[in-house]
PDB file of C-alpha atoms in Angstrom:
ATOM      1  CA  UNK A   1     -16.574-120.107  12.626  1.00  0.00           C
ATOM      2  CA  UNK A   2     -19.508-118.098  11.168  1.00  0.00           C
ATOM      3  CA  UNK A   3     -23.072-117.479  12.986  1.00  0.00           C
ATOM      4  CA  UNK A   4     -24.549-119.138  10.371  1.00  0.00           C
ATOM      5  CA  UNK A   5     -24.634-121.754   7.639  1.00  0.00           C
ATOM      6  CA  UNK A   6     -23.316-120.353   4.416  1.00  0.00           C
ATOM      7  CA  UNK A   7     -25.044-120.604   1.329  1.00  0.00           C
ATOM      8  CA  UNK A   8     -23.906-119.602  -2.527  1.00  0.00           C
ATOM      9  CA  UNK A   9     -26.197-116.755  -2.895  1.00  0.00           C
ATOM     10  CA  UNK A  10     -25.730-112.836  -3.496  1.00  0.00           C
ATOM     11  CA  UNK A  11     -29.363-110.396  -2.786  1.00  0.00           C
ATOM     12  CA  UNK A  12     -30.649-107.768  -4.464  1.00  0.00           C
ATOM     13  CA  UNK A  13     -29.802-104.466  -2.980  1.00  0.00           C
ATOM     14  CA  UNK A  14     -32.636-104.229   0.090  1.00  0.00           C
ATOM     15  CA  UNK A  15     -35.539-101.703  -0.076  1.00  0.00           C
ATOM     16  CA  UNK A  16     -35.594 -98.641   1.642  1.00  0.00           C
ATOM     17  CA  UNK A  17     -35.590 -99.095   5.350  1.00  0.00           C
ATOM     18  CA  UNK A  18     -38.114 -96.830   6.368  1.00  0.00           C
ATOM     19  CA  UNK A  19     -40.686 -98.909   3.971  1.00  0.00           C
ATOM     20  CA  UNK A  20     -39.367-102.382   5.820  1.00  0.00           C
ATOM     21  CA  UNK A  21     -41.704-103.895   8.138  1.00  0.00           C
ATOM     22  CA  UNK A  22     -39.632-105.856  10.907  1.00  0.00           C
ATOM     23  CA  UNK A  23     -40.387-109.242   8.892  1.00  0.00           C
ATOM     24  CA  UNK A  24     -38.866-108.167   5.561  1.00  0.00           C
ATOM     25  CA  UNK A  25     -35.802-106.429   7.549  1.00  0.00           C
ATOM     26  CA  UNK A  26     -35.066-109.815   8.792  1.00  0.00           C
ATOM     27  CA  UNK A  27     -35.349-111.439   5.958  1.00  0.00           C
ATOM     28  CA  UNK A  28     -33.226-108.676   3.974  1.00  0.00           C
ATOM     29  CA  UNK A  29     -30.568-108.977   7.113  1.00  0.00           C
ATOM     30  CA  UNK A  30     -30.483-112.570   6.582  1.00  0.00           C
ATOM     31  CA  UNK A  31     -29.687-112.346   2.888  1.00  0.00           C
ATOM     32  CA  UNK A  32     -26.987-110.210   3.165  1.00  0.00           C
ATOM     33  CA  UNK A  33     -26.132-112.454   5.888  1.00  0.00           C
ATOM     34  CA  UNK A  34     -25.821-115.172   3.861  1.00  0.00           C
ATOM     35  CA  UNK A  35     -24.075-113.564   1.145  1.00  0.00           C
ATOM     36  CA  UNK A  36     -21.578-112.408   3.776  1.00  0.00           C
ATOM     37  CA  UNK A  37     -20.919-115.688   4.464  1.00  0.00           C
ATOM     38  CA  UNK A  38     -20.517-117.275   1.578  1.00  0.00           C
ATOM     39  CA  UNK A  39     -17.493-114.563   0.418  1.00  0.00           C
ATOM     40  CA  UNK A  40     -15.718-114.953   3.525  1.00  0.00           C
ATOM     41  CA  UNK A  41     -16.032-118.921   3.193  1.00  0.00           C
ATOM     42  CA  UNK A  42     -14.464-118.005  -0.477  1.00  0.00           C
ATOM     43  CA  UNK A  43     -11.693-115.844   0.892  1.00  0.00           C
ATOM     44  CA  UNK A  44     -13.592-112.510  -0.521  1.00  0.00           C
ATOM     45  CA  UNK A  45     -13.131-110.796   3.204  1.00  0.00           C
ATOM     46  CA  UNK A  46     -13.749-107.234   1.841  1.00  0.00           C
ATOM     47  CA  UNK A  47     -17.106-108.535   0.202  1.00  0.00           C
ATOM     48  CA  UNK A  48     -18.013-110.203   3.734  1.00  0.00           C
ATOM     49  CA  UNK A  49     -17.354-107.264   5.740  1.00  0.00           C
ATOM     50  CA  UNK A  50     -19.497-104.795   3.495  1.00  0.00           C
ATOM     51  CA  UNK A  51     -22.304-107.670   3.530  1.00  0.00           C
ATOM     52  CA  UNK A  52     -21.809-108.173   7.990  1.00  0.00           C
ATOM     53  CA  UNK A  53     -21.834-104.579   8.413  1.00  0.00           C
ATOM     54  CA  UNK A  54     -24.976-103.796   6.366  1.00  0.00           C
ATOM     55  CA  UNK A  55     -27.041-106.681   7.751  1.00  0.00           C
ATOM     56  CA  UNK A  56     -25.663-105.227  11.231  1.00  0.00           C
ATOM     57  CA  UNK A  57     -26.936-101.551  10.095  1.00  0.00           C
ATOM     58  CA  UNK A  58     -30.750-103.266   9.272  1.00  0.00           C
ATOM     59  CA  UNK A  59     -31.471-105.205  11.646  1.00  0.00           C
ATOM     60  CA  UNK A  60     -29.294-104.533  14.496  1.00  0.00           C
ATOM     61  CA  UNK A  61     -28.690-107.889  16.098  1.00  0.00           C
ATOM     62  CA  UNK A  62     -25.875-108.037  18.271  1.00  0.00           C
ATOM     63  CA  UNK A  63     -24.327-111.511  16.827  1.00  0.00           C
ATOM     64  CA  UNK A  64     -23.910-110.159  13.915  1.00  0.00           C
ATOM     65  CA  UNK A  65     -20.645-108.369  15.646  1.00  0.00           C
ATOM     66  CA  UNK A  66     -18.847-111.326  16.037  1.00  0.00           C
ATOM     67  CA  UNK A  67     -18.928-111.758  12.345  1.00  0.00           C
ATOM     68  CA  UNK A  68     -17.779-108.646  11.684  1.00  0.00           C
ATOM     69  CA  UNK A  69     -15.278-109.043  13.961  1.00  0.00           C
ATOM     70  CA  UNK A  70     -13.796-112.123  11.634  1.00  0.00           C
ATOM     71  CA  UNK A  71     -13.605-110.427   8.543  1.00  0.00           C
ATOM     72  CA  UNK A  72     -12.274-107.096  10.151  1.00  0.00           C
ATOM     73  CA  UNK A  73      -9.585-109.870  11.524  1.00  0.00           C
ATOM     74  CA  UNK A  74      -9.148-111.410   8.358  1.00  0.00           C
ATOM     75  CA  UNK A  75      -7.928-108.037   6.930  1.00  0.00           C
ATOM     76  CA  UNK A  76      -5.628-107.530   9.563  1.00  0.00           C
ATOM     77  CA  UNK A  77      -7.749-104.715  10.557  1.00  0.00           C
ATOM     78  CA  UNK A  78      -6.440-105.264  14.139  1.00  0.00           C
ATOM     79  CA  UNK A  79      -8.313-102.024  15.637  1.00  0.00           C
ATOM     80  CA  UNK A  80     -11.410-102.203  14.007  1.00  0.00           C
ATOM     81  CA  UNK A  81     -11.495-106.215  15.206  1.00  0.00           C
ATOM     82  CA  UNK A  82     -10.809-105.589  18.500  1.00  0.00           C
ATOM     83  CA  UNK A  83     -13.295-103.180  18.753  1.00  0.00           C
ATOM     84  CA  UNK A  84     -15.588-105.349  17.128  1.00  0.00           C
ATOM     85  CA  UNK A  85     -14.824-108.175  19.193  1.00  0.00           C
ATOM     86  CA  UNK A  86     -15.588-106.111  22.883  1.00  0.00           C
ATOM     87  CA  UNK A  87     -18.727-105.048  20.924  1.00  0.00           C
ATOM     88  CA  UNK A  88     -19.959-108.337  20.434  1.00  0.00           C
ATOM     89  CA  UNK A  89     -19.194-109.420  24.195  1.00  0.00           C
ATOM     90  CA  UNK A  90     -21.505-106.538  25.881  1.00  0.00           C
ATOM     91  CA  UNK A  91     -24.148-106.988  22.697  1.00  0.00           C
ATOM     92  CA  UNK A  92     -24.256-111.084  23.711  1.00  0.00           C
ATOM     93  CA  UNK A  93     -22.345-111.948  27.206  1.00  0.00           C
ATOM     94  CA  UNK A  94     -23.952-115.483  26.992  1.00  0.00           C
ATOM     95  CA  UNK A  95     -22.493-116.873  23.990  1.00  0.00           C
ATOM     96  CA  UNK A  96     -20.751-119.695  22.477  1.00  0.00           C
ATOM     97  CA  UNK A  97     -17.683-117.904  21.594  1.00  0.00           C
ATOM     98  CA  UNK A  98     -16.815-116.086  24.633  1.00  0.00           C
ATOM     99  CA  UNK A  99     -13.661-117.755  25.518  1.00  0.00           C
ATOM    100  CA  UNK A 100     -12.637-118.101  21.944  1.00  0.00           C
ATOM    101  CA  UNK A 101     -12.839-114.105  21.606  1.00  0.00           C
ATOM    102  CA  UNK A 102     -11.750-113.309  25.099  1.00  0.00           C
ATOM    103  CA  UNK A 103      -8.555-115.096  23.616  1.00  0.00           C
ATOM    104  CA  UNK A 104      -8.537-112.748  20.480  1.00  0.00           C
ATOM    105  CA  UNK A 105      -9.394-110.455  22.803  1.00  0.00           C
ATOM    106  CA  UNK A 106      -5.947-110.435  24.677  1.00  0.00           C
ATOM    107  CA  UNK A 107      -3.638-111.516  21.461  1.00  0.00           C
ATOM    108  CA  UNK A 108      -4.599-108.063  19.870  1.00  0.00           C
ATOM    109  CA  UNK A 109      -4.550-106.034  22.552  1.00  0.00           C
ATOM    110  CA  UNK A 110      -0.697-107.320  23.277  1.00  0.00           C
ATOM    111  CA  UNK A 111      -0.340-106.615  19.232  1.00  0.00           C
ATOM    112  CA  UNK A 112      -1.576-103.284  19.568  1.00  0.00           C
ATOM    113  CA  UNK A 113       0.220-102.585  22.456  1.00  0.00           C
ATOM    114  CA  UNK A 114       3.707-103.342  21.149  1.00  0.00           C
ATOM    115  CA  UNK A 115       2.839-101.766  18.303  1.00  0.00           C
ATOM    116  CA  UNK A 116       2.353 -98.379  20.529  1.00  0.00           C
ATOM    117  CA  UNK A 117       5.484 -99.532  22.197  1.00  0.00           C
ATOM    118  CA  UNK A 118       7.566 -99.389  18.777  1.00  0.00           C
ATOM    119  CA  UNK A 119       5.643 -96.249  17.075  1.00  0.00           C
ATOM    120  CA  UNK A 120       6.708 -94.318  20.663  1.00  0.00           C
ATOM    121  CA  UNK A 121      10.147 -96.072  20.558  1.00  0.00           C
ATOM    122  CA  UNK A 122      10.287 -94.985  16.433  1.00  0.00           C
ATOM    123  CA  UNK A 123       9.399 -91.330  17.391  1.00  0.00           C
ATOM    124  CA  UNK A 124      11.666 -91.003  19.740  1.00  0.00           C
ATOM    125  CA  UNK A 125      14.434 -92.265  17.686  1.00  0.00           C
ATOM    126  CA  UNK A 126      13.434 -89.576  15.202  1.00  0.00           C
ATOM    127  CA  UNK A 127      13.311 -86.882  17.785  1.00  0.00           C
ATOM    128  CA  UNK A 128      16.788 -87.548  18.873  1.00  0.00           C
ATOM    129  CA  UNK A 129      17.855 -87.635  15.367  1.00  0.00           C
ATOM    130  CA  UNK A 130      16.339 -84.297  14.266  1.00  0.00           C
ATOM    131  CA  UNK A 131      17.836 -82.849  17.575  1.00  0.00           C
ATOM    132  CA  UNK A 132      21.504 -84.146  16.617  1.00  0.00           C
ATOM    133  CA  UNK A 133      21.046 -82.823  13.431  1.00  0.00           C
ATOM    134  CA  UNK A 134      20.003 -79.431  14.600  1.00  0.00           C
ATOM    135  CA  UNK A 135      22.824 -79.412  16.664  1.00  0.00           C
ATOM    136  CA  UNK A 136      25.042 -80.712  13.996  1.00  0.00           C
ATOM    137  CA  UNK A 137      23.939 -77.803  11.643  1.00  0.00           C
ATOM    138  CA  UNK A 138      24.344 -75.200  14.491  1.00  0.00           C
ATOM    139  CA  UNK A 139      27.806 -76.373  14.904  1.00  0.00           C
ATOM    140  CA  UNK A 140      28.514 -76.014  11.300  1.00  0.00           C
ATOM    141  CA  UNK A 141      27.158 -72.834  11.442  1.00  0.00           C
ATOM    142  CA  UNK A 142      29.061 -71.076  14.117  1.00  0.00           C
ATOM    143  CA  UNK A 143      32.016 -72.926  12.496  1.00  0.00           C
ATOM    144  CA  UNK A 144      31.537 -71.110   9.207  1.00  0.00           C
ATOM    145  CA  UNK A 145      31.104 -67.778  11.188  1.00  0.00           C
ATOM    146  CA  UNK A 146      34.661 -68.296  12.872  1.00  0.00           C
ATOM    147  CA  UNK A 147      36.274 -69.419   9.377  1.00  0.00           C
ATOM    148  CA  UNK A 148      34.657 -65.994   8.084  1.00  0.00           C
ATOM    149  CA  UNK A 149      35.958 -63.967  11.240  1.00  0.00           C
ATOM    150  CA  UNK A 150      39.574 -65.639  10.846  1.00  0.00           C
ATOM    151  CA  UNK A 151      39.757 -64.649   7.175  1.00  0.00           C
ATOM    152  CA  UNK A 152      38.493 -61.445   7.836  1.00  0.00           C
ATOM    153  CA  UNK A 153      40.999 -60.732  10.050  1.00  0.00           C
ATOM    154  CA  UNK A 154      43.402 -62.238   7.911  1.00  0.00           C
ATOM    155  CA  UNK A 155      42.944 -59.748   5.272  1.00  0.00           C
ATOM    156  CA  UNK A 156      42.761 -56.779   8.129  1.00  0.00           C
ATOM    157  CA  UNK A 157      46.502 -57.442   9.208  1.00  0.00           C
ATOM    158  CA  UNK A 158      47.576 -57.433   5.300  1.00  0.00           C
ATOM    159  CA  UNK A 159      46.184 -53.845   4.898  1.00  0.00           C
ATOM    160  CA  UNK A 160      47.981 -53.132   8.141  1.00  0.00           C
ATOM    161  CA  UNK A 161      50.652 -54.619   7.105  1.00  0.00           C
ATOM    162  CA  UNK A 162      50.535 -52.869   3.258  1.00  0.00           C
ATOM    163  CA  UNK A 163      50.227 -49.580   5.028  1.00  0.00           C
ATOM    164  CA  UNK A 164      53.035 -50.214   7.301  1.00  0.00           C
ATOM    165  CA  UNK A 165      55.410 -51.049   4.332  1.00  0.00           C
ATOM    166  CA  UNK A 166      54.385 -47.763   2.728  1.00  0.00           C
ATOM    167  CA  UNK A 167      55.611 -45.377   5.515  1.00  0.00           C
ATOM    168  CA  UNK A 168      58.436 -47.433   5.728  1.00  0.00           C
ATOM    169  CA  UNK A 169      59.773 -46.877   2.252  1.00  0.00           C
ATOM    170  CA  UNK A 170      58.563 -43.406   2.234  1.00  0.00           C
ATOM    171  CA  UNK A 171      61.019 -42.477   5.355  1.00  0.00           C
ATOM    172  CA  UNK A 172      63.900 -44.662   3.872  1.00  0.00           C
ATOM    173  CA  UNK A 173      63.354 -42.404   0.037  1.00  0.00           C
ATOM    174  CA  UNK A 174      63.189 -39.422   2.791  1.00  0.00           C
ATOM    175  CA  UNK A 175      66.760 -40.219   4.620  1.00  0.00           C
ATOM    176  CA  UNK A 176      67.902 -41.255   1.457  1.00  0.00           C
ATOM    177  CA  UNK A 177      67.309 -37.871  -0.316  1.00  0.00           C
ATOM    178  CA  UNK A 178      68.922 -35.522   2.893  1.00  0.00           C
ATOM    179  CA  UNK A 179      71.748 -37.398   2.753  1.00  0.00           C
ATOM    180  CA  UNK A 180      73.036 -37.075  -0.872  1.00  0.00           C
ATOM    181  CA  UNK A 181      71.957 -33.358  -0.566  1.00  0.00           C
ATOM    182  CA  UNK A 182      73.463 -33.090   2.679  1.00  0.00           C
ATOM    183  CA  UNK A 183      77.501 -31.928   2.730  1.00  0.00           C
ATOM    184  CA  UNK A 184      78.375 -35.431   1.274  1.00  0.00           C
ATOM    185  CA  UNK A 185      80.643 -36.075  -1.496  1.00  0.00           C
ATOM    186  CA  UNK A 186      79.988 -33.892  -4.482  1.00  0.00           C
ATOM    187  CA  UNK A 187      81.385 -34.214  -8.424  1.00  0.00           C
ATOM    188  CA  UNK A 188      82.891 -31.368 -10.553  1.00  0.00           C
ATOM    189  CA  UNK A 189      84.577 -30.961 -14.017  1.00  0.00           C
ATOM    190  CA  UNK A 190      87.908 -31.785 -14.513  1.00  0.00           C
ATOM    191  CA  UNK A 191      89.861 -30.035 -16.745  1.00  0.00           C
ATOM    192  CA  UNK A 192      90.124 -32.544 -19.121  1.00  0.00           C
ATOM    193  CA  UNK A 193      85.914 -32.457 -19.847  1.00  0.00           C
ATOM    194  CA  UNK A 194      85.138 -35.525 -17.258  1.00  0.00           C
ATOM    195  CA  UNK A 195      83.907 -35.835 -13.929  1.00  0.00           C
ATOM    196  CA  UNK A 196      85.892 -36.581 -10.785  1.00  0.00           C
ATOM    197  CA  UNK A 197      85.054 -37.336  -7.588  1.00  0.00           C
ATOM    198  CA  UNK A 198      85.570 -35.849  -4.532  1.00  0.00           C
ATOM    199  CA  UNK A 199      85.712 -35.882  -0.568  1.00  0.00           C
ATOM    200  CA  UNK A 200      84.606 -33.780   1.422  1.00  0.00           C
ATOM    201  CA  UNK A 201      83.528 -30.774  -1.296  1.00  0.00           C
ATOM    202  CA  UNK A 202      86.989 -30.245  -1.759  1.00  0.00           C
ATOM    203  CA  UNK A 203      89.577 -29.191  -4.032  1.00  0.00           C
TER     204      UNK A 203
END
């Protein structure tokens, strides 16, 4: 419920406030009081807000926070409400609202609470998920470094094993070569123009 009747009317933007004695800045409070009203009775909270806020800023009456308080609650501006609401207690302890916004009071602190609750229980969550993954991506990195270790080892035993083959087949051609020129068996001509063979070098 408003502080006030509302009424279909929109002022004129007010004069400067230094130039305002304290009659007109009541008057010019009132207005935009009244046109305040009248949008948040039509559903137009931003409109009321702008309207609460600047009476507020002229003439600095304390009810006026409990109607900012409504249209900050209308916009689900759950912060700026509840701020608005405590405001309004220590501005005007005796009023007609206090147990109504003592109730608001508690509803959005419990809001804002579990909302702490599940942005803390969110972060957390992410935390633990950018730690597994840094974990995850250290793992795949130190596997990579023993798949590159294992094939470089690979292809160190194949050299080894190139090299070995080499001086293998170079002392087999070796042997090979003392024995046929070694006191083996031996050919001559025959007398009939071809080749015979012999054992021993003989005749």
């Amino acid at each position: 419920m408003l502080a006030a009747s509302t009424v279909s009317a929109q002022t004129d933007p007010p004069a400067s406030e230094n130039t305002l004695s304290d009659e007109e800045r009541d008057e010019q409070g009132r207005q935009l009081f009244l046109a305040g009203a009248t949008a948040y009775e039509g559903g137009r909270y931003e409109v009321a807000l702008a309207n609460f806020q600047a009476a507020l800023e002229l003439t600095g009456r304390g009810p006026l926070w409990y109607n900012v308080a409504l249209a900050h609650d209308r916009l689900r501006h759950d912060s700026e409400a509840l701020a608005a609401y405590r405001t309004y207690l220590q501005e005007v302890p005796d009023n007609p609202h206090r147990a109504q916004v003592e109730a608001r009071i508690d509803a959005l602190a419990r809001a804002e609470s579990e909302r702490a609750e599940q942005a803390a229980a969110l972060e957390r969550e992410r935390q633990a998920a950018a730690e597994r993954e840094a974990r995850e991506a250290e793992l795949e990195r130190e596997l990579a470094a023993a798949r590159t270790e294992v094939r470089e080892e690979k292809k160190s035993r194949w050299w080894i094993g190139v090299v070995v083959g080499a001086v293998v087949a170079v002392a087999v051609g070796v042997g090979l070569a003392v024995a046929l020129s070694g006191g083996g068996d031996s050919y001559e001509q025959s007398d009939f123009g071809g080749v015979t063979f012999t054992l021993g070098g003989g005749r």
